[in-house]
Amino acid sequence: MIKKILVSQPKPTSEKSPYYDIAERFGVELVFRPFIKVEGLSAREFRTQKVNILDYTAIVFTSRHAIDHFFTLAKELRANIPEEMKYFCVTEQIALYIQKYVQYRKRKVFFGTTGRVDDLLPSMVKHKTEKYLVPLSDVHNDSLTQLLDSKKLQHKECVMYRTVSNNFTEEEIANFDYDMLVFFSPSGIESLTKNFPGFQQDKIAIATFGPATAKAAQDAGLRLDLEAPTEKYPSMTGALQHYLLMQEED
């Protein structure tokens, strides 16, 4: 019987999160504890990529982390971002987050609706003369590069932040008594094996989101009890709710 679930993400900021509905409906305790954390590159590390931020006229942001680390690095490098710089963001929420650092001007900020760069392409193509800089994590593939190449856009991808293991304390390790663990990235699986080198799954259920995370779990020798997304359950919360419902009926 599942009574205590560790979700490897930060605690939801909204009280309307579906996770709270799940906790109430099924009487389970949800603990939000990220297995990974994001840290920025130092100015010295960034310089090794030989990228000059001010050579670019537009920035593509895929996450809030990218915004935070871009402006932090720009300050460390003493690169004064010009007012005419354009910003292309994968969602409106990410676009609005820019206000934390610069005055928000709609004519300088563009955003998509799906959270995917594909959705931004029409806007980017309309501004084909721009030189695009794309801040990324150290964990990424070449799909974005290939996408921008296909539209013959001038662009450069650069690493501005990295994902590292968010180490558990001795107390956390001693009190690790969960019935289910929920993972959202291969890095989370790596952190589990690093923090708990002799981890024995036994009856602990493992849930993963995304094919890469599922593969990382299987490669680590873990048994997968729940995989999301599926056509019927595109979100982890939807898949988790269905899983717990099935558990109740067994």
PDB file of C-alpha atoms in Angstrom:
ATOM      1  CA  MET A   1       0.000   0.000   0.000  1.00  0.00           C
ATOM      2  CA  ILE A   2       1.403   3.383  -0.973  1.00  0.00           C
ATOM      3  CA  LYS A   3       1.251   5.914   1.831  1.00  0.00           C
ATOM      4  CA  LYS A   4       4.356   8.090   1.408  1.00  0.00           C
ATOM      5  CA  ILE A   5       5.590   9.417  -1.942  1.00  0.00           C
ATOM      6  CA  LEU A   6       8.780  11.341  -2.663  1.00  0.00           C
ATOM      7  CA  VAL A   7       8.397  13.669  -5.663  1.00  0.00           C
ATOM      8  CA  SER A   8      11.797  14.778  -6.970  1.00  0.00           C
ATOM      9  CA  GLN A   9      10.706  18.338  -7.744  1.00  0.00           C
ATOM     10  CA  PRO A  10      10.412  21.578  -5.744  1.00  0.00           C
ATOM     11  CA  LYS A  11       7.223  22.026  -3.751  1.00  0.00           C
ATOM     12  CA  PRO A  12       4.433  23.536  -5.895  1.00  0.00           C
ATOM     13  CA  THR A  13       3.969  27.261  -5.334  1.00  0.00           C
ATOM     14  CA  SER A  14       0.244  27.116  -6.056  1.00  0.00           C
ATOM     15  CA  GLU A  15      -2.209  25.671  -3.555  1.00  0.00           C
ATOM     16  CA  LYS A  16      -4.260  24.512  -6.549  1.00  0.00           C
ATOM     17  CA  SER A  17      -1.600  22.013  -7.628  1.00  0.00           C
ATOM     18  CA  PRO A  18      -3.090  18.615  -8.616  1.00  0.00           C
ATOM     19  CA  TYR A  19      -0.584  17.013  -6.243  1.00  0.00           C
ATOM     20  CA  TYR A  20      -2.529  18.372  -3.262  1.00  0.00           C
ATOM     21  CA  ASP A  21      -5.749  16.925  -4.678  1.00  0.00           C
ATOM     22  CA  ILE A  22      -4.026  13.544  -4.925  1.00  0.00           C
ATOM     23  CA  ALA A  23      -2.792  13.752  -1.312  1.00  0.00           C
ATOM     24  CA  GLU A  24      -6.291  14.540  -0.072  1.00  0.00           C
ATOM     25  CA  ARG A  25      -8.146  12.029  -2.240  1.00  0.00           C
ATOM     26  CA  PHE A  26      -5.901   9.042  -1.535  1.00  0.00           C
ATOM     27  CA  GLY A  27      -4.677   9.937   1.954  1.00  0.00           C
ATOM     28  CA  VAL A  28      -1.024   9.836   0.922  1.00  0.00           C
ATOM     29  CA  GLU A  29       1.824  11.952   2.248  1.00  0.00           C
ATOM     30  CA  LEU A  30       3.703  13.792  -0.505  1.00  0.00           C
ATOM     31  CA  VAL A  31       7.259  14.969   0.134  1.00  0.00           C
ATOM     32  CA  PHE A  32       8.818  17.311  -2.434  1.00  0.00           C
ATOM     33  CA  ARG A  33      12.574  16.941  -2.459  1.00  0.00           C
ATOM     34  CA  PRO A  34      14.632  17.628  -5.632  1.00  0.00           C
ATOM     35  CA  PHE A  35      17.361  15.068  -6.328  1.00  0.00           C
ATOM     36  CA  ILE A  36      19.184  17.585  -8.503  1.00  0.00           C
ATOM     37  CA  LYS A  37      19.952  21.296  -8.392  1.00  0.00           C
ATOM     38  CA  VAL A  38      21.099  23.824 -10.942  1.00  0.00           C
ATOM     39  CA  GLU A  39      24.235  25.926 -10.528  1.00  0.00           C
ATOM     40  CA  GLY A  40      25.667  28.575 -12.830  1.00  0.00           C
ATOM     41  CA  LEU A  41      29.016  28.498 -14.559  1.00  0.00           C
ATOM     42  CA  SER A  42      31.593  30.970 -13.293  1.00  0.00           C
ATOM     43  CA  ALA A  43      32.686  33.793 -15.593  1.00  0.00           C
ATOM     44  CA  ARG A  44      36.036  32.012 -16.040  1.00  0.00           C
ATOM     45  CA  GLU A  45      34.339  28.751 -17.064  1.00  0.00           C
ATOM     46  CA  PHE A  46      32.042  30.575 -19.467  1.00  0.00           C
ATOM     47  CA  ARG A  47      34.935  32.405 -21.154  1.00  0.00           C
ATOM     48  CA  THR A  48      36.428  29.074 -22.288  1.00  0.00           C
ATOM     49  CA  GLN A  49      33.521  28.818 -24.756  1.00  0.00           C
ATOM     50  CA  LYS A  50      34.756  32.027 -26.435  1.00  0.00           C
ATOM     51  CA  VAL A  51      31.257  33.502 -26.634  1.00  0.00           C
ATOM     52  CA  ASN A  52      30.769  37.267 -26.428  1.00  0.00           C
ATOM     53  CA  ILE A  53      27.196  37.966 -25.286  1.00  0.00           C
ATOM     54  CA  LEU A  54      27.197  41.416 -26.881  1.00  0.00           C
ATOM     55  CA  ASP A  55      27.858  39.932 -30.327  1.00  0.00           C
ATOM     56  CA  TYR A  56      24.224  38.786 -30.315  1.00  0.00           C
ATOM     57  CA  THR A  57      21.024  40.774 -30.837  1.00  0.00           C
ATOM     58  CA  ALA A  58      18.464  38.273 -29.498  1.00  0.00           C
ATOM     59  CA  ILE A  59      18.385  35.704 -26.701  1.00  0.00           C
ATOM     60  CA  VAL A  60      16.313  32.495 -26.717  1.00  0.00           C
ATOM     61  CA  PHE A  61      15.171  31.425 -23.246  1.00  0.00           C
ATOM     62  CA  THR A  62      13.878  27.876 -22.656  1.00  0.00           C
ATOM     63  CA  SER A  63      13.577  28.151 -18.854  1.00  0.00           C
ATOM     64  CA  ARG A  64      13.717  30.501 -15.874  1.00  0.00           C
ATOM     65  CA  HIS A  65      17.079  28.958 -14.988  1.00  0.00           C
ATOM     66  CA  ALA A  66      18.397  30.196 -18.329  1.00  0.00           C
ATOM     67  CA  ILE A  67      17.187  33.739 -17.551  1.00  0.00           C
ATOM     68  CA  ASP A  68      18.724  33.765 -14.056  1.00  0.00           C
ATOM     69  CA  HIS A  69      22.104  32.492 -15.188  1.00  0.00           C
ATOM     70  CA  PHE A  70      22.225  34.638 -18.338  1.00  0.00           C
ATOM     71  CA  PHE A  71      21.764  37.901 -16.421  1.00  0.00           C
ATOM     72  CA  THR A  72      24.030  36.755 -13.573  1.00  0.00           C
ATOM     73  CA  LEU A  73      26.823  35.943 -16.014  1.00  0.00           C
ATOM     74  CA  ALA A  74      26.277  39.163 -17.969  1.00  0.00           C
ATOM     75  CA  LYS A  75      26.758  41.113 -14.730  1.00  0.00           C
ATOM     76  CA  GLU A  76      29.897  39.148 -13.803  1.00  0.00           C
ATOM     77  CA  LEU A  77      31.298  39.696 -17.299  1.00  0.00           C
ATOM     78  CA  ARG A  78      30.341  43.404 -17.114  1.00  0.00           C
ATOM     79  CA  ALA A  79      28.374  43.044 -20.322  1.00  0.00           C
ATOM     80  CA  ASN A  80      25.787  45.843 -20.319  1.00  0.00           C
ATOM     81  CA  ILE A  81      22.784  44.380 -22.121  1.00  0.00           C
ATOM     82  CA  PRO A  82      21.491  46.986 -24.618  1.00  0.00           C
ATOM     83  CA  GLU A  83      17.866  48.101 -24.375  1.00  0.00           C
ATOM     84  CA  GLU A  84      17.228  46.987 -27.952  1.00  0.00           C
ATOM     85  CA  MET A  85      18.091  43.357 -27.161  1.00  0.00           C
ATOM     86  CA  LYS A  86      15.218  41.036 -28.152  1.00  0.00           C
ATOM     87  CA  TYR A  87      14.074  38.042 -26.092  1.00  0.00           C
ATOM     88  CA  PHE A  88      12.347  34.920 -27.422  1.00  0.00           C
ATOM     89  CA  CYS A  89      10.805  32.664 -24.749  1.00  0.00           C
ATOM     90  CA  VAL A  90       9.103  29.266 -25.040  1.00  0.00           C
ATOM     91  CA  THR A  91       6.188  30.305 -22.771  1.00  0.00           C
ATOM     92  CA  GLU A  92       4.541  33.516 -21.605  1.00  0.00           C
ATOM     93  CA  GLN A  93       5.389  32.663 -17.966  1.00  0.00           C
ATOM     94  CA  ILE A  94       9.087  32.556 -18.837  1.00  0.00           C
ATOM     95  CA  ALA A  95       8.744  35.803 -20.815  1.00  0.00           C
ATOM     96  CA  LEU A  96       7.148  37.575 -17.835  1.00  0.00           C
ATOM     97  CA  TYR A  97       9.994  36.362 -15.601  1.00  0.00           C
ATOM     98  CA  ILE A  98      12.370  38.626 -17.560  1.00  0.00           C
ATOM     99  CA  GLN A  99      10.831  41.547 -15.619  1.00  0.00           C
ATOM    100  CA  LYS A 100      12.985  40.455 -12.693  1.00  0.00           C
ATOM    101  CA  TYR A 101      15.998  41.801 -14.612  1.00  0.00           C
ATOM    102  CA  VAL A 102      14.878  44.253 -17.296  1.00  0.00           C
ATOM    103  CA  GLN A 103      11.929  46.466 -18.132  1.00  0.00           C
ATOM    104  CA  TYR A 104       9.346  44.376 -19.955  1.00  0.00           C
ATOM    105  CA  ARG A 105       8.555  45.728 -23.424  1.00  0.00           C
ATOM    106  CA  LYS A 106       6.220  43.702 -25.571  1.00  0.00           C
ATOM    107  CA  ARG A 107       7.882  44.778 -28.795  1.00  0.00           C
ATOM    108  CA  LYS A 108      11.135  43.283 -27.521  1.00  0.00           C
ATOM    109  CA  VAL A 109       9.741  40.081 -25.997  1.00  0.00           C
ATOM    110  CA  PHE A 110       8.211  37.214 -27.971  1.00  0.00           C
ATOM    111  CA  PHE A 111       6.825  33.962 -26.618  1.00  0.00           C
ATOM    112  CA  GLY A 112       5.256  30.679 -27.648  1.00  0.00           C
ATOM    113  CA  THR A 113       2.357  28.767 -26.137  1.00  0.00           C
ATOM    114  CA  THR A 114       3.434  25.125 -26.156  1.00  0.00           C
ATOM    115  CA  GLY A 115       6.745  25.315 -24.287  1.00  0.00           C
ATOM    116  CA  ARG A 116       8.567  24.036 -27.370  1.00  0.00           C
ATOM    117  CA  VAL A 117      11.046  25.937 -29.510  1.00  0.00           C
ATOM    118  CA  ASP A 118       9.133  24.790 -32.634  1.00  0.00           C
ATOM    119  CA  ASP A 119       6.338  27.124 -31.581  1.00  0.00           C
ATOM    120  CA  LEU A 120       8.757  30.065 -31.484  1.00  0.00           C
ATOM    121  CA  LEU A 121      10.159  29.485 -34.973  1.00  0.00           C
ATOM    122  CA  PRO A 122       7.585  31.600 -36.887  1.00  0.00           C
ATOM    123  CA  SER A 123       8.461  34.634 -34.725  1.00  0.00           C
ATOM    124  CA  MET A 124      12.177  33.966 -35.061  1.00  0.00           C
ATOM    125  CA  VAL A 125      11.954  33.586 -38.829  1.00  0.00           C
ATOM    126  CA  LYS A 126      10.164  36.962 -39.014  1.00  0.00           C
ATOM    127  CA  HIS A 127      13.317  38.392 -37.403  1.00  0.00           C
ATOM    128  CA  LYS A 128      15.730  36.493 -39.618  1.00  0.00           C
ATOM    129  CA  THR A 129      18.445  39.136 -39.447  1.00  0.00           C
ATOM    130  CA  GLU A 130      18.879  38.724 -35.682  1.00  0.00           C
ATOM    131  CA  LYS A 131      21.862  36.889 -34.225  1.00  0.00           C
ATOM    132  CA  TYR A 132      20.420  34.438 -31.694  1.00  0.00           C
ATOM    133  CA  LEU A 133      22.193  33.272 -28.529  1.00  0.00           C
ATOM    134  CA  VAL A 134      20.701  30.257 -26.733  1.00  0.00           C
ATOM    135  CA  PRO A 135      21.793  29.695 -23.097  1.00  0.00           C
ATOM    136  CA  LEU A 136      21.544  26.004 -22.192  1.00  0.00           C
ATOM    137  CA  SER A 137      22.256  23.495 -19.447  1.00  0.00           C
ATOM    138  CA  ASP A 138      25.234  21.145 -19.721  1.00  0.00           C
ATOM    139  CA  VAL A 139      22.639  18.389 -20.285  1.00  0.00           C
ATOM    140  CA  HIS A 140      21.180  18.924 -23.759  1.00  0.00           C
ATOM    141  CA  ASN A 141      21.120  17.366 -27.210  1.00  0.00           C
ATOM    142  CA  ASP A 142      21.538  18.750 -30.737  1.00  0.00           C
ATOM    143  CA  SER A 143      17.838  18.872 -31.631  1.00  0.00           C
ATOM    144  CA  LEU A 144      17.544  22.625 -30.999  1.00  0.00           C
ATOM    145  CA  THR A 145      20.651  23.355 -33.080  1.00  0.00           C
ATOM    146  CA  GLN A 146      19.283  21.255 -35.948  1.00  0.00           C
ATOM    147  CA  LEU A 147      15.913  23.014 -35.715  1.00  0.00           C
ATOM    148  CA  LEU A 148      17.442  26.495 -35.990  1.00  0.00           C
ATOM    149  CA  ASP A 149      19.788  25.332 -38.759  1.00  0.00           C
ATOM    150  CA  SER A 150      16.787  24.081 -40.737  1.00  0.00           C
ATOM    151  CA  LYS A 151      15.434  27.660 -40.832  1.00  0.00           C
ATOM    152  CA  LYS A 152      18.865  29.081 -41.724  1.00  0.00           C
ATOM    153  CA  LEU A 153      18.899  31.304 -38.633  1.00  0.00           C
ATOM    154  CA  GLN A 154      22.130  32.783 -37.281  1.00  0.00           C
ATOM    155  CA  HIS A 155      22.541  31.241 -33.850  1.00  0.00           C
ATOM    156  CA  LYS A 156      24.944  30.034 -31.198  1.00  0.00           C
ATOM    157  CA  GLU A 157      24.230  27.662 -28.308  1.00  0.00           C
ATOM    158  CA  CYS A 158      26.255  28.024 -25.118  1.00  0.00           C
ATOM    159  CA  VAL A 159      26.297  26.366 -21.690  1.00  0.00           C
ATOM    160  CA  MET A 160      25.548  28.769 -18.837  1.00  0.00           C
ATOM    161  CA  TYR A 161      24.462  26.384 -16.075  1.00  0.00           C
ATOM    162  CA  ARG A 162      24.832  22.766 -15.036  1.00  0.00           C
ATOM    163  CA  THR A 163      22.762  20.131 -13.282  1.00  0.00           C
ATOM    164  CA  VAL A 164      24.397  18.538 -10.238  1.00  0.00           C
ATOM    165  CA  SER A 165      23.332  16.044  -7.597  1.00  0.00           C
ATOM    166  CA  ASN A 166      21.477  17.580  -4.641  1.00  0.00           C
ATOM    167  CA  ASN A 167      23.130  15.498  -1.948  1.00  0.00           C
ATOM    168  CA  PHE A 168      21.074  14.024   0.888  1.00  0.00           C
ATOM    169  CA  THR A 169      22.028  14.601   4.518  1.00  0.00           C
ATOM    170  CA  GLU A 170      22.803  11.689   6.842  1.00  0.00           C
ATOM    171  CA  GLU A 171      19.482  12.297   8.566  1.00  0.00           C
ATOM    172  CA  GLU A 172      17.592  12.170   5.248  1.00  0.00           C
ATOM    173  CA  ILE A 173      19.321   8.924   4.329  1.00  0.00           C
ATOM    174  CA  ALA A 174      18.516   7.378   7.732  1.00  0.00           C
ATOM    175  CA  ASN A 175      14.834   8.338   7.390  1.00  0.00           C
ATOM    176  CA  PHE A 176      14.389   7.300   3.765  1.00  0.00           C
ATOM    177  CA  ASP A 177      11.111   5.427   4.228  1.00  0.00           C
ATOM    178  CA  TYR A 178       9.149   6.070   1.031  1.00  0.00           C
ATOM    179  CA  ASP A 179       6.738   3.726  -0.714  1.00  0.00           C
ATOM    180  CA  MET A 180       7.160   5.453  -4.075  1.00  0.00           C
ATOM    181  CA  LEU A 181       9.770   7.656  -5.794  1.00  0.00           C
ATOM    182  CA  VAL A 182       8.848   9.939  -8.714  1.00  0.00           C
ATOM    183  CA  PHE A 183      11.583  11.030 -11.155  1.00  0.00           C
ATOM    184  CA  PHE A 184      11.555  13.553 -13.998  1.00  0.00           C
ATOM    185  CA  SER A 185      15.074  13.359 -15.448  1.00  0.00           C
ATOM    186  CA  PRO A 186      17.975  10.937 -15.944  1.00  0.00           C
ATOM    187  CA  SER A 187      19.995  13.220 -13.624  1.00  0.00           C
ATOM    188  CA  GLY A 188      17.541  12.408 -10.824  1.00  0.00           C
ATOM    189  CA  ILE A 189      18.207   8.675 -11.291  1.00  0.00           C
ATOM    190  CA  GLU A 190      21.964   9.341 -11.245  1.00  0.00           C
ATOM    191  CA  SER A 191      21.541  11.276  -7.993  1.00  0.00           C
ATOM    192  CA  LEU A 192      19.638   8.355  -6.441  1.00  0.00           C
ATOM    193  CA  THR A 193      22.443   5.906  -7.230  1.00  0.00           C
ATOM    194  CA  LYS A 194      25.060   8.399  -6.009  1.00  0.00           C
ATOM    195  CA  ASN A 195      23.299   9.175  -2.704  1.00  0.00           C
ATOM    196  CA  PHE A 196      22.250   5.553  -2.104  1.00  0.00           C
ATOM    197  CA  PRO A 197      24.987   3.371  -3.656  1.00  0.00           C
ATOM    198  CA  GLY A 198      23.523   0.177  -2.185  1.00  0.00           C
ATOM    199  CA  PHE A 199      19.918   1.085  -2.986  1.00  0.00           C
ATOM    200  CA  GLN A 200      17.559  -1.899  -2.795  1.00  0.00           C
ATOM    201  CA  GLN A 201      14.228  -1.217  -4.469  1.00  0.00           C
ATOM    202  CA  ASP A 202      12.284  -4.152  -3.008  1.00  0.00           C
ATOM    203  CA  LYS A 203       8.666  -2.963  -2.716  1.00  0.00           C
ATOM    204  CA  ILE A 204       9.386   0.710  -3.459  1.00  0.00           C
ATOM    205  CA  ALA A 205       7.467   1.784  -6.564  1.00  0.00           C
ATOM    206  CA  ILE A 206       9.347   3.852  -9.149  1.00  0.00           C
ATOM    207  CA  ALA A 207       7.578   6.364 -11.420  1.00  0.00           C
ATOM    208  CA  THR A 208       9.331   8.160 -14.280  1.00  0.00           C
ATOM    209  CA  PHE A 209       8.387  10.967 -16.650  1.00  0.00           C
ATOM    210  CA  GLY A 210       9.733  10.867 -20.189  1.00  0.00           C
ATOM    211  CA  PRO A 211      11.456   8.091 -22.172  1.00  0.00           C
ATOM    212  CA  ALA A 212      14.985   9.233 -21.265  1.00  0.00           C
ATOM    213  CA  THR A 213      14.200   9.034 -17.541  1.00  0.00           C
ATOM    214  CA  ALA A 214      12.596   5.603 -17.959  1.00  0.00           C
ATOM    215  CA  LYS A 215      15.677   4.323 -19.812  1.00  0.00           C
ATOM    216  CA  ALA A 216      18.014   5.708 -17.133  1.00  0.00           C
ATOM    217  CA  ALA A 217      15.983   3.915 -14.446  1.00  0.00           C
ATOM    218  CA  GLN A 218      16.083   0.622 -16.357  1.00  0.00           C
ATOM    219  CA  ASP A 219      19.812   1.008 -17.040  1.00  0.00           C
ATOM    220  CA  ALA A 220      20.290   1.470 -13.280  1.00  0.00           C
ATOM    221  CA  GLY A 221      18.558  -1.881 -12.732  1.00  0.00           C
ATOM    222  CA  LEU A 222      15.375  -0.404 -11.306  1.00  0.00           C
ATOM    223  CA  ARG A 223      11.876  -1.833 -11.780  1.00  0.00           C
ATOM    224  CA  LEU A 224       9.510   0.632 -13.412  1.00  0.00           C
ATOM    225  CA  ASP A 225       6.035   0.642 -11.891  1.00  0.00           C
ATOM    226  CA  LEU A 226       4.677   3.766 -13.591  1.00  0.00           C
ATOM    227  CA  GLU A 227       5.722   5.501 -16.813  1.00  0.00           C
ATOM    228  CA  ALA A 228       4.377   8.832 -18.018  1.00  0.00           C
ATOM    229  CA  PRO A 229       3.389  10.505 -20.227  1.00  0.00           C
ATOM    230  CA  THR A 230       0.964   8.275 -22.100  1.00  0.00           C
ATOM    231  CA  GLU A 231      -1.671   9.192 -24.665  1.00  0.00           C
ATOM    232  CA  LYS A 232      -4.369   8.840 -22.001  1.00  0.00           C
ATOM    233  CA  TYR A 233      -2.374  10.470 -19.178  1.00  0.00           C
ATOM    234  CA  PRO A 234      -0.072  13.214 -20.551  1.00  0.00           C
ATOM    235  CA  SER A 235       0.871  14.532 -17.086  1.00  0.00           C
ATOM    236  CA  MET A 236       2.582  12.851 -14.152  1.00  0.00           C
ATOM    237  CA  THR A 237      -0.230  13.874 -11.805  1.00  0.00           C
ATOM    238  CA  GLY A 238      -2.847  12.289 -14.080  1.00  0.00           C
ATOM    239  CA  ALA A 239      -0.827   9.091 -14.408  1.00  0.00           C
ATOM    240  CA  LEU A 240      -0.146   8.994 -10.669  1.00  0.00           C
ATOM    241  CA  GLN A 241      -3.814   9.439  -9.824  1.00  0.00           C
ATOM    242  CA  HIS A 242      -4.762   6.559 -12.120  1.00  0.00           C
ATOM    243  CA  TYR A 243      -2.011   4.363 -10.633  1.00  0.00           C
ATOM    244  CA  LEU A 244      -3.184   4.982  -7.061  1.00  0.00           C
ATOM    245  CA  LEU A 245      -6.771   4.294  -8.116  1.00  0.00           C
ATOM    246  CA  MET A 246      -5.707   0.930  -9.546  1.00  0.00           C
ATOM    247  CA  GLN A 247      -3.817   0.178  -6.327  1.00  0.00           C
ATOM    248  CA  GLU A 248      -6.968   0.833  -4.313  1.00  0.00           C
ATOM    249  CA  GLU A 249      -8.996  -1.557  -6.473  1.00  0.00           C
ATOM    250  CA  ASP A 250      -6.478  -4.405  -6.184  1.00  0.00           C
TER     251      ASP A 250
END
